[in-house]
Coordinates of C-alpha atoms in Angstrom, one line a residue:
Chain A
M1 CA 138.7 108.7 127.0
S2 CA 141.5 111.2 126.9
I3 CA 145.2 110.3 126.9
I4 CA 147.5 113.1 127.9
K5 CA 150.3 111.4 129.8
E6 CA 152.1 108.1 130.0
H7 CA 150.2 106.9 133.0
D8 CA 147.0 106.9 131.0
V9 CA 148.3 104.1 128.8
V10 CA 147.9 101.2 131.1
P11 CA 144.4 102.1 132.3
F12 CA 143.5 102.6 128.6
R13 CA 144.7 99.2 127.7
N14 CA 142.7 97.7 130.6
R15 CA 139.6 99.4 129.3
V16 CA 140.1 98.0 125.8
K17 CA 140.6 94.6 127.3
E18 CA 137.4 94.9 129.3
Y19 CA 135.5 95.5 126.1
A20 CA 137.2 92.8 124.2
V21 CA 136.4 90.3 127.0
K22 CA 132.8 91.4 127.0
I23 CA 132.2 90.5 123.4
G24 CA 134.0 87.2 123.9
M25 CA 137.1 87.9 121.7
S26 CA 139.7 85.1 121.7
L27 CA 142.9 85.6 123.7
L28 CA 145.0 85.9 120.6
N29 CA 142.8 88.6 119.0
Q30 CA 142.6 90.4 122.3
T31 CA 146.3 90.5 122.5
K32 CA 146.6 91.7 119.0
L33 CA 144.0 94.4 119.5
I34 CA 145.6 95.7 122.8
T35 CA 149.1 95.6 121.4
G36 CA 148.0 97.6 118.3
A37 CA 146.1 100.0 120.5
S38 CA 149.1 100.4 122.7
E39 CA 151.3 101.3 119.7
L40 CA 148.9 103.9 118.5
V41 CA 148.5 105.4 121.9
R42 CA 152.2 105.7 122.3
N43 CA 152.5 107.4 118.9
M44 CA 149.7 109.8 119.9
L45 CA 151.6 110.7 123.1
K46 CA 154.9 111.0 121.4
Y47 CA 154.1 112.8 118.2
G48 CA 150.6 114.1 118.7
G49 CA 151.0 115.5 122.2
G50 CA 148.1 113.4 123.5
G51 CA 144.6 113.1 122.3
T52 CA 141.4 111.2 122.7
V53 CA 140.4 107.6 122.0
K54 CA 136.9 106.5 121.3
I55 CA 136.0 102.8 122.0
E56 CA 133.0 101.4 120.2
V57 CA 131.6 97.9 120.1
L58 CA 130.4 97.0 116.6
S59 CA 128.2 94.2 115.3
R60 CA 127.7 92.8 111.9
T61 CA 126.1 89.5 110.7
R62 CA 127.5 86.7 112.8
D63 CA 130.3 88.7 114.2
S64 CA 131.1 91.6 116.5
G65 CA 134.1 93.7 116.9
I66 CA 135.7 96.7 118.5
R67 CA 136.5 100.0 116.8
L68 CA 139.0 102.4 118.3
T69 CA 139.3 105.9 117.0
F70 CA 142.5 107.8 118.0
E71 CA 142.3 111.5 117.5
D72 CA 145.0 114.0 118.2
K73 CA 145.6 117.7 117.3
G74 CA 149.3 117.3 116.8
P75 CA 151.5 118.3 113.9
G76 CA 150.1 115.6 111.6
I77 CA 152.0 113.3 109.3
P78 CA 153.4 114.9 106.1
D79 CA 153.7 111.7 104.1
V80 CA 151.3 109.0 105.3
K81 CA 152.4 106.5 102.7
K82 CA 155.9 106.7 103.9
A83 CA 154.9 106.4 107.5
M84 CA 153.1 103.2 106.7
L85 CA 156.4 101.6 105.5
D86 CA 158.3 99.2 107.7
G87 CA 161.3 100.8 109.3
F88 CA 160.4 104.4 108.6
T89 CA 160.6 106.5 111.7
T90 CA 161.0 110.1 112.6
G91 CA 161.6 109.4 116.2
N92 CA 164.3 107.0 117.3
S93 CA 162.1 103.9 117.4
M94 CA 162.0 101.0 115.1
G95 CA 159.3 102.4 112.8
L96 CA 157.0 99.4 113.3
G97 CA 154.1 101.2 115.0
L98 CA 151.9 102.0 112.1
P99 CA 152.6 99.2 109.6
G100 CA 152.8 96.6 112.4
T101 CA 149.5 97.8 113.9
K102 CA 147.9 97.5 110.5
R103 CA 149.0 93.9 110.3
L104 CA 147.4 93.2 113.6
M105 CA 144.1 94.7 112.8
N106 CA 141.3 93.8 110.4
E107 CA 140.7 97.3 109.3
F108 CA 143.0 100.3 109.5
D109 CA 142.3 103.8 108.3
I110 CA 144.5 106.9 108.7
Q111 CA 143.7 110.5 108.0
S112 CA 146.3 113.1 108.7
E113 CA 146.6 116.8 107.9
V114 CA 149.8 118.7 108.6
G115 CA 149.2 121.3 111.3
K116 CA 145.8 119.9 112.2
G117 CA 146.3 116.5 113.6
T118 CA 145.9 112.8 112.9
T119 CA 142.9 110.5 113.2
I120 CA 143.4 106.7 113.1
T121 CA 140.6 104.3 113.1
I122 CA 141.1 100.6 113.7
I123 CA 138.7 97.7 113.8
K124 CA 139.3 94.2 115.1
W125 CA 136.6 91.6 114.6
K126 CA 136.0 89.0 117.1
N127 CA 136.5 86.2 114.6
G128 CA 138.8 88.1 112.3
Chain B
M1 CA 86.5 100.9 100.2
K2 CA 88.2 97.9 101.7
N3 CA 90.0 95.7 99.2
E4 CA 87.7 92.8 98.4
S5 CA 90.3 90.1 98.6
I6 CA 91.3 91.2 102.1
K7 CA 87.7 90.9 103.2
I8 CA 87.5 87.5 101.7
F9 CA 90.8 86.4 103.4
Q10 CA 89.6 87.6 106.8
K11 CA 86.3 85.9 106.5
K12 CA 87.8 82.6 105.1
K13 CA 90.9 82.4 107.2
A14 CA 90.0 79.1 108.7
A15 CA 89.2 77.6 105.3
I16 CA 92.4 79.0 103.8
L17 CA 94.4 77.3 106.6
E18 CA 92.8 74.0 105.9
K19 CA 93.3 74.3 102.2
W20 CA 96.9 75.2 102.7
L21 CA 97.6 72.4 105.1
T22 CA 95.9 69.9 102.7
L23 CA 98.1 71.2 99.9
Q24 CA 101.2 70.9 102.1
L25 CA 100.3 67.4 103.1
E26 CA 99.7 66.4 99.5
E27 CA 103.2 67.6 98.7
D28 CA 105.7 64.8 98.2
G29 CA 108.3 66.8 100.1
L30 CA 106.4 66.6 103.3
R31 CA 109.0 65.7 105.9
E32 CA 107.2 63.9 108.7
D33 CA 110.5 62.7 109.8
L34 CA 111.6 66.3 110.5
M35 CA 108.4 67.9 111.7
S36 CA 105.1 66.5 113.0
N37 CA 101.8 67.6 111.5
A38 CA 100.8 69.4 114.7
D39 CA 103.9 71.5 114.5
L40 CA 103.3 72.2 110.9
R41 CA 99.8 73.4 111.7
I42 CA 101.1 75.7 114.4
Q43 CA 103.7 77.2 112.0
S44 CA 101.2 77.6 109.2
E45 CA 98.6 79.2 111.4
E46 CA 101.0 81.7 112.9
L47 CA 102.2 82.8 109.5
L48 CA 98.7 83.0 108.0
S49 CA 97.3 85.1 110.9
S50 CA 100.2 87.5 110.8
L51 CA 99.8 87.8 107.1
I52 CA 96.1 88.4 107.1
D53 CA 96.2 90.7 110.1
N54 CA 98.7 92.9 108.5
L55 CA 97.2 93.1 105.1
S56 CA 95.5 96.4 104.3
D57 CA 94.4 98.4 101.3
S58 CA 97.5 100.4 101.2
N59 CA 100.0 97.6 101.5
I60 CA 98.5 94.7 99.6
D61 CA 100.7 95.5 96.6
Q62 CA 103.6 96.7 98.7
P63 CA 105.4 93.6 100.0
Q64 CA 108.3 95.8 101.1
S65 CA 106.0 97.7 103.4
S66 CA 107.2 97.8 107.0
D67 CA 103.7 96.4 108.0
F68 CA 105.0 93.0 106.9
E69 CA 108.0 93.0 109.1
T70 CA 106.5 90.4 111.4
V71 CA 105.5 88.3 108.4
I72 CA 109.0 88.4 107.0
E73 CA 110.4 87.6 110.5
I74 CA 108.2 84.5 110.9
L75 CA 109.1 83.4 107.4
S76 CA 112.8 84.0 108.0
S77 CA 112.8 82.0 111.2
I78 CA 110.9 79.2 109.6
S79 CA 113.2 79.0 106.6
I80 CA 116.4 79.4 108.6
S81 CA 115.4 76.6 110.9
R82 CA 114.4 74.5 107.9
A83 CA 117.8 75.1 106.3
K84 CA 119.6 73.9 109.4
Q85 CA 117.4 70.9 109.7
G86 CA 118.3 69.8 106.2
Y87 CA 115.2 70.6 104.3
T88 CA 115.7 70.9 100.5
P89 CA 115.0 74.3 98.9
R90 CA 112.0 72.7 97.1
E91 CA 110.5 71.6 100.4
T92 CA 111.0 75.0 101.9
G93 CA 109.7 76.8 98.8
S94 CA 106.6 74.7 98.5
F95 CA 105.7 75.9 102.0
I96 CA 105.2 79.4 100.8
Y97 CA 104.0 78.6 97.3
S98 CA 101.2 76.3 98.6
L99 CA 100.0 79.2 100.7
K100 CA 99.8 81.3 97.6
E101 CA 97.9 78.5 95.9
A102 CA 95.4 78.3 98.8
L103 CA 94.9 82.1 98.8
L104 CA 94.3 82.2 95.0
K105 CA 91.9 79.2 95.2
T106 CA 89.9 80.9 97.8
L107 CA 89.7 84.1 95.8
S108 CA 88.5 82.3 92.7
E109 CA 85.8 80.5 94.7
E110 CA 84.6 83.7 96.3
M111 CA 84.8 86.3 93.6
K112 CA 82.4 86.2 90.7
D113 CA 83.6 89.0 88.5
P114 CA 86.3 87.6 86.3
A115 CA 88.0 90.9 85.7
A116 CA 88.2 91.7 89.4
L117 CA 89.3 88.2 90.1
Y118 CA 92.1 88.6 87.6
K119 CA 93.3 91.9 89.0
Q120 CA 93.2 90.7 92.6
S121 CA 95.0 87.5 91.7
M122 CA 97.8 89.3 90.0
T123 CA 98.3 91.5 93.1
I124 CA 98.3 88.6 95.5
N125 CA 100.6 86.7 93.1
K126 CA 103.1 89.5 93.1
T127 CA 103.1 90.0 96.9
M128 CA 103.4 86.3 97.6
D129 CA 106.2 85.9 95.2
S130 CA 108.1 88.6 96.9
F131 CA 107.6 86.8 100.2
A132 CA 108.9 83.6 98.5
I133 CA 112.0 85.4 97.4
A134 CA 112.6 86.5 101.0
T135 CA 112.1 83.0 102.1
F136 CA 114.8 81.8 99.7
E137 CA 117.2 84.5 100.7
T138 CA 117.0 83.5 104.3
F139 CA 117.0 79.8 103.5
I140 CA 120.4 80.3 101.7
K141 CA 121.6 82.4 104.6
G142 CA 120.8 79.6 106.9
R143 CA 122.7 77.2 104.7
E144 CA 125.7 79.5 104.6
E145 CA 125.7 79.5 108.4
V146 CA 125.9 75.7 108.3
I147 CA 128.8 75.9 105.8
L148 CA 130.6 78.5 107.9
R149 CA 130.3 76.4 111.0
Q150 CA 131.7 73.4 109.1
T151 CA 134.6 75.5 107.8
D152 CA 135.4 76.4 111.4
E153 CA 135.3 72.7 112.3
I154 CA 137.5 71.8 109.4
T155 CA 140.1 74.4 110.4
E156 CA 139.9 73.1 113.9
I157 CA 140.5 69.4 113.0
S158 CA 142.9 70.1 110.2
T159 CA 145.6 71.2 112.5
P160 CA 146.3 68.2 114.7
V161 CA 149.4 68.6 116.9
I162 CA 151.0 65.3 117.7
Q163 CA 153.5 64.7 120.4
V164 CA 155.9 62.3 118.7
W165 CA 158.5 62.1 121.4
D166 CA 159.2 63.5 124.8
G167 CA 160.1 67.1 123.9
I168 CA 159.1 66.9 120.3
V169 CA 155.8 67.9 118.8
A170 CA 154.8 67.6 115.1
L171 CA 152.1 69.2 113.1
P172 CA 151.4 68.0 109.6
I173 CA 149.8 70.7 107.5
I174 CA 147.5 69.4 104.8
G175 CA 146.0 71.8 102.3
T176 CA 146.6 75.4 101.5
L177 CA 148.1 77.6 104.1
D178 CA 146.3 81.0 104.1
S179 CA 146.7 83.6 106.8
A180 CA 143.6 82.5 108.7
R181 CA 144.9 78.9 108.8
T182 CA 148.4 80.1 109.8
Q183 CA 146.8 81.7 112.8
V184 CA 145.2 78.5 113.9
V185 CA 148.4 76.5 113.2
M186 CA 150.5 79.0 115.2
E187 CA 148.0 79.1 118.1
N188 CA 147.7 75.3 118.3
L189 CA 151.4 74.7 117.8
L190 CA 152.5 77.2 120.5
Q191 CA 149.8 76.0 122.9
A192 CA 151.1 72.4 122.4
I193 CA 154.7 73.5 123.0
V194 CA 153.6 75.0 126.3
E195 CA 151.5 72.0 127.3
T196 CA 154.1 69.4 126.5
E197 CA 157.1 71.5 127.4
S198 CA 158.6 70.6 124.0
R199 CA 161.9 71.9 122.8
I200 CA 161.3 71.1 119.2
A201 CA 158.4 71.6 116.8
I202 CA 158.3 69.9 113.5
L203 CA 156.1 71.4 110.8
D204 CA 155.5 68.9 108.1
I205 CA 154.4 70.5 104.8
S206 CA 154.3 67.3 102.6
G207 CA 150.5 67.9 102.3
V208 CA 150.8 71.5 101.2
P209 CA 150.2 71.7 97.4
A210 CA 152.3 74.8 96.7
V211 CA 154.5 77.2 98.5
D212 CA 154.4 80.7 97.2
S213 CA 156.0 83.7 98.8
L214 CA 152.9 84.3 100.9
V215 CA 152.9 80.7 102.3
A216 CA 156.6 81.0 102.9
Q217 CA 156.1 84.1 104.8
H218 CA 153.5 82.4 107.0
L219 CA 156.0 79.6 107.6
I220 CA 158.7 82.0 108.5
K221 CA 156.3 83.7 111.0
T222 CA 155.4 80.4 112.6
V223 CA 159.1 79.6 113.0
S224 CA 159.8 83.0 114.5
A225 CA 156.9 82.7 116.9
T226 CA 158.1 79.2 117.9
R227 CA 161.6 80.6 118.6
L228 CA 160.2 83.4 120.8
M229 CA 158.6 80.7 122.9
G230 CA 162.1 79.2 123.3
A231 CA 161.6 76.2 121.0
E232 CA 163.3 75.3 117.7
C233 CA 161.1 74.7 114.7
I234 CA 162.0 72.4 111.9
I235 CA 160.2 72.4 108.6
S236 CA 160.0 69.0 106.9
G237 CA 158.4 67.5 103.9
I238 CA 160.0 69.9 101.4
R239 CA 159.3 68.2 98.1
P240 CA 161.6 68.8 95.1
E241 CA 159.0 71.0 93.3
I242 CA 158.6 73.1 96.5
A243 CA 162.3 73.5 96.7
Q244 CA 162.4 74.6 93.1
T245 CA 159.6 77.2 93.5
V246 CA 161.1 78.5 96.7
V247 CA 164.5 79.2 95.1
H248 CA 162.9 80.6 91.9
L249 CA 160.8 83.0 93.9
G250 CA 164.0 84.0 95.8
I251 CA 162.6 83.2 99.2
D252 CA 165.3 82.9 101.8
L253 CA 164.7 80.0 104.1
S254 CA 168.4 79.6 105.0
H255 CA 167.9 80.6 108.6
I256 CA 165.3 77.9 109.1
I257 CA 166.1 74.3 109.6
T258 CA 164.5 72.5 106.7
K259 CA 164.4 68.8 106.0
S260 CA 163.1 66.8 103.1
T261 CA 161.3 64.2 105.1
L262 CA 159.7 63.9 108.5
E263 CA 162.1 61.1 109.2
S264 CA 165.2 63.2 108.8
A265 CA 163.6 66.0 110.8
L266 CA 163.0 63.5 113.6
K267 CA 166.6 62.3 113.4
T268 CA 167.8 65.9 113.6
S269 CA 165.5 66.4 116.6
F270 CA 167.0 63.4 118.3
A271 CA 170.5 64.7 117.7
M272 CA 169.5 68.1 119.1
L273 CA 168.1 66.6 122.2
N274 CA 171.1 64.3 122.5
L275 CA 169.0 61.2 122.1
D276 CA 170.4 58.1 120.5
V277 CA 167.8 55.9 118.8
T278 CA 169.2 52.5 118.0
K279 CA 168.0 49.2 116.8
K280 CA 168.1 46.4 119.3
Q281 CA 170.3 43.6 118.2
K282 CA 168.5 40.5 119.2
P283 CA 164.8 39.9 120.0
K284 CA 162.9 42.2 117.7
T285 CA 163.1 45.7 116.3
Q286 CA 162.3 48.2 119.0
H287 CA 163.4 51.7 119.6
T288 CA 165.3 52.5 122.7
I289 CA 166.7 55.7 124.1
N290 CA 170.0 55.8 125.9
Chain C
M1 CA 175.2 87.6 144.4
G2 CA 175.7 84.9 141.9
Q3 CA 176.0 84.1 138.3
Y4 CA 172.5 84.8 137.1
L5 CA 169.9 87.6 137.6
L6 CA 166.3 86.7 137.5
V7 CA 163.7 89.4 136.9
T8 CA 160.1 88.6 136.9
I9 CA 157.8 91.2 135.3
Q10 CA 154.5 90.9 137.1
V11 CA 152.5 93.7 135.7
D12 CA 152.0 95.5 132.5
L13 CA 154.7 98.2 132.7
Y14 CA 154.2 101.7 131.6
D15 CA 157.0 103.3 129.8
Q16 CA 158.9 105.0 132.5
L17 CA 158.8 101.9 134.7
A18 CA 160.2 99.9 131.8
E19 CA 162.9 102.4 131.2
S20 CA 164.0 102.4 134.8
L21 CA 163.9 98.6 134.7
E22 CA 166.4 98.8 131.9
A23 CA 168.7 101.1 133.8
D24 CA 168.4 99.1 137.1
L25 CA 169.1 95.9 135.4
V26 CA 172.2 97.0 133.6
N27 CA 173.4 98.4 136.9
M28 CA 172.7 95.1 138.6
V29 CA 174.7 93.2 136.0
R30 CA 177.6 95.5 136.7
K31 CA 177.3 95.2 140.4
T32 CA 176.9 91.5 140.6
S33 CA 179.0 90.7 137.6
A34 CA 176.3 88.3 136.5
K35 CA 176.9 86.1 133.6
G36 CA 173.3 85.8 132.6
V37 CA 170.0 87.6 132.9
L38 CA 166.7 85.8 132.9
I39 CA 163.6 87.9 132.3
D40 CA 160.4 86.1 133.1
V41 CA 157.6 87.5 131.1
S42 CA 155.0 84.8 131.8
S43 CA 152.6 87.2 133.4
V44 CA 153.0 89.9 130.8
S45 CA 150.0 90.0 128.5
I46 CA 151.1 92.7 126.1
I47 CA 154.5 93.3 124.5
D48 CA 154.4 96.2 122.1
S49 CA 157.3 97.6 120.1
F50 CA 158.3 99.8 123.0
M51 CA 158.5 96.9 125.4
G52 CA 160.2 94.8 122.8
R53 CA 162.8 97.5 122.3
I54 CA 163.5 97.6 126.1
L55 CA 164.0 93.8 126.0
G56 CA 166.3 94.2 123.0
N57 CA 168.2 97.0 124.7
I58 CA 168.7 95.0 127.9
A59 CA 170.0 92.1 125.8
A60 CA 172.4 94.3 123.8
M61 CA 173.6 96.2 126.9
S62 CA 174.2 93.0 128.9
K63 CA 175.9 91.5 125.9
I64 CA 178.6 94.1 125.9
M65 CA 179.0 93.7 129.6
D66 CA 179.5 90.0 128.9
A67 CA 176.2 88.6 130.1
E68 CA 173.6 86.7 128.1
T69 CA 169.9 87.5 128.3
V70 CA 167.1 85.0 128.0
V71 CA 163.5 85.9 127.9
V72 CA 161.4 83.1 129.5
G73 CA 157.8 82.0 129.6
M74 CA 156.4 84.1 126.8
Q75 CA 152.7 83.5 126.2
P76 CA 151.7 82.0 122.8
A77 CA 149.4 84.9 122.0
V78 CA 152.2 87.4 122.8
A79 CA 154.6 85.5 120.6
I80 CA 152.2 85.5 117.7
T81 CA 151.4 89.2 118.1
L82 CA 155.1 90.1 118.2
V83 CA 155.8 88.2 115.0
E84 CA 152.8 89.8 113.3
L85 CA 154.0 93.2 114.4
G86 CA 157.3 92.4 112.8
L87 CA 159.3 92.2 115.9
P88 CA 161.0 88.9 116.3
L89 CA 163.3 90.2 119.1
K90 CA 166.5 89.5 117.4
G91 CA 169.5 89.0 119.7
V92 CA 167.3 87.9 122.6
H93 CA 167.3 84.2 123.5
S94 CA 164.1 82.6 124.6
A95 CA 163.2 79.7 126.7
L96 CA 160.0 78.0 127.7
N97 CA 160.4 78.5 131.4
V98 CA 162.8 79.5 134.1
E99 CA 164.5 76.1 134.4
R100 CA 165.0 75.9 130.7
G101 CA 166.3 79.4 130.7
M102 CA 168.9 78.5 133.3
E103 CA 169.9 75.5 131.3
L104 CA 170.3 77.6 128.2
L105 CA 172.4 80.1 130.1
R106 CA 174.6 77.4 131.5
S107 CA 175.2 75.9 128.1
K108 CA 175.9 79.4 126.6
I109 CA 178.4 80.3 129.3
L110 CA 180.0 76.9 129.1
Q111 CA 180.5 77.3 125.4
E112 CA 182.0 80.7 125.9
E113 CA 184.4 79.9 128.6
E114 CA 185.1 76.3 127.8
T115 CA 186.9 76.0 131.1
P116 CA 186.1 73.0 133.3
E117 CA 185.9 75.0 136.5
E118 CA 182.6 76.5 135.4
D119 CA 181.1 73.1 136.0
D120 CA 181.6 73.5 139.7
N121 CA 179.7 76.7 139.9
D122 CA 176.9 75.3 137.8
N123 CA 174.7 74.1 140.6
T124 CA 175.0 77.2 142.7
D125 CA 172.8 79.4 140.6
S126 CA 171.4 82.2 142.7
T127 CA 168.7 84.5 141.7
E128 CA 167.8 88.0 142.6

């Protein structure tokens, strides 16, 4: 689904929640997933000028999970390593979005190219 | 020309089944306590039919062929269920090996030409061995599932939250505190705080063998989360060696209330709740609250 | 008009709403010269860094206007997620529920003023 304005955030979070409930994710993991997703969506709106999010349900032996792919065509992140550090921010926030989200997820992958945009993929397993 | 052994198998299917069952019944490992003979016969027959029906010239030496998917599936489900029921690997293995024996015996009875018999036997041997390996693989997977479930159970029971007093909950941690365990500890502790409306949570780490910076971090997280809930968290059971490592590692626990024993943590809690616990003078020792 | 303000957040707020809450609340503190602000978050399922910042802001702003802020009724899953995210909400007091929050505010205000007359007003808490 596409996220272009702030009002898209809450419906998006509800969608993620629906999927999480469907695969039977625990309340704690649901909360972590949605909070992380919310951070990334906010980043996307603020720095990437909006973008699209893909929600997928994954399954592996004895477990299932949710993968979210955030894609924007914004300015990109010049120094990804630096952006992953706690407390680093270009906006006037606390700089917790990216590193904090990584801590909440099981898997976190970021690809960014200056001038082209940023793609972030996160996975949260049901029992992870 | 159709492979001779396949023809023999198809013709002698019933005989093979009988041979196989006899072999299985002879086996010491037959577990009549776990499965009746009738069930064994049904299982065996199902597997044998699917094997013989799917055998063809082109796949007889190709156990990986997709034609055998159903065979592998049946084998897997049998060995997984056996693993869960508590069969030993030997018992499960002899199930498939005795089938091989039955097949080879039948071949040797039916085929007169020694050279051809040798060649066919080798082929069958190889194919059946490959099935046996698949059986073991799934057997072990079944066992792993059992272990995994037990691990879950252990994590569940190893974080008992006890309400020690009105407004005070305690959670003794025994064993290593990794991040998965911390999650369970936090969840249970916070849930208990909500349920008992406690103001104080005591985390006793007497049973934690070592505190490194990672464990300390987990402890600090737990304390922070407790505080967000509006309760205070006391860490007790700090043994001298733990205090030493904590200081040597340069971990800062100064903003956390730490006590060396559960007893002193409890005393502190009473003080925080303005409770006074005294010994009664006369009849017998008993705790009272003013 | 009384000593305390009670705000119950019932829905997941989107950013603008949260920001206007911040502004409204600070205005209310001024208008009612409240000594304490209780924010009930028991029905909030997600607190991300933005929401956390709003809460922190409200606390800090109220503080300089001589009012204490207590966040009450946080869900366990939300608390754990906040900690994992690296956001322990420094400067914000917490309490298990509204009554406890009131108690906490009372004791805070007592400590501060240390005047006996406060006692008289204690039982006349009013809420918004």
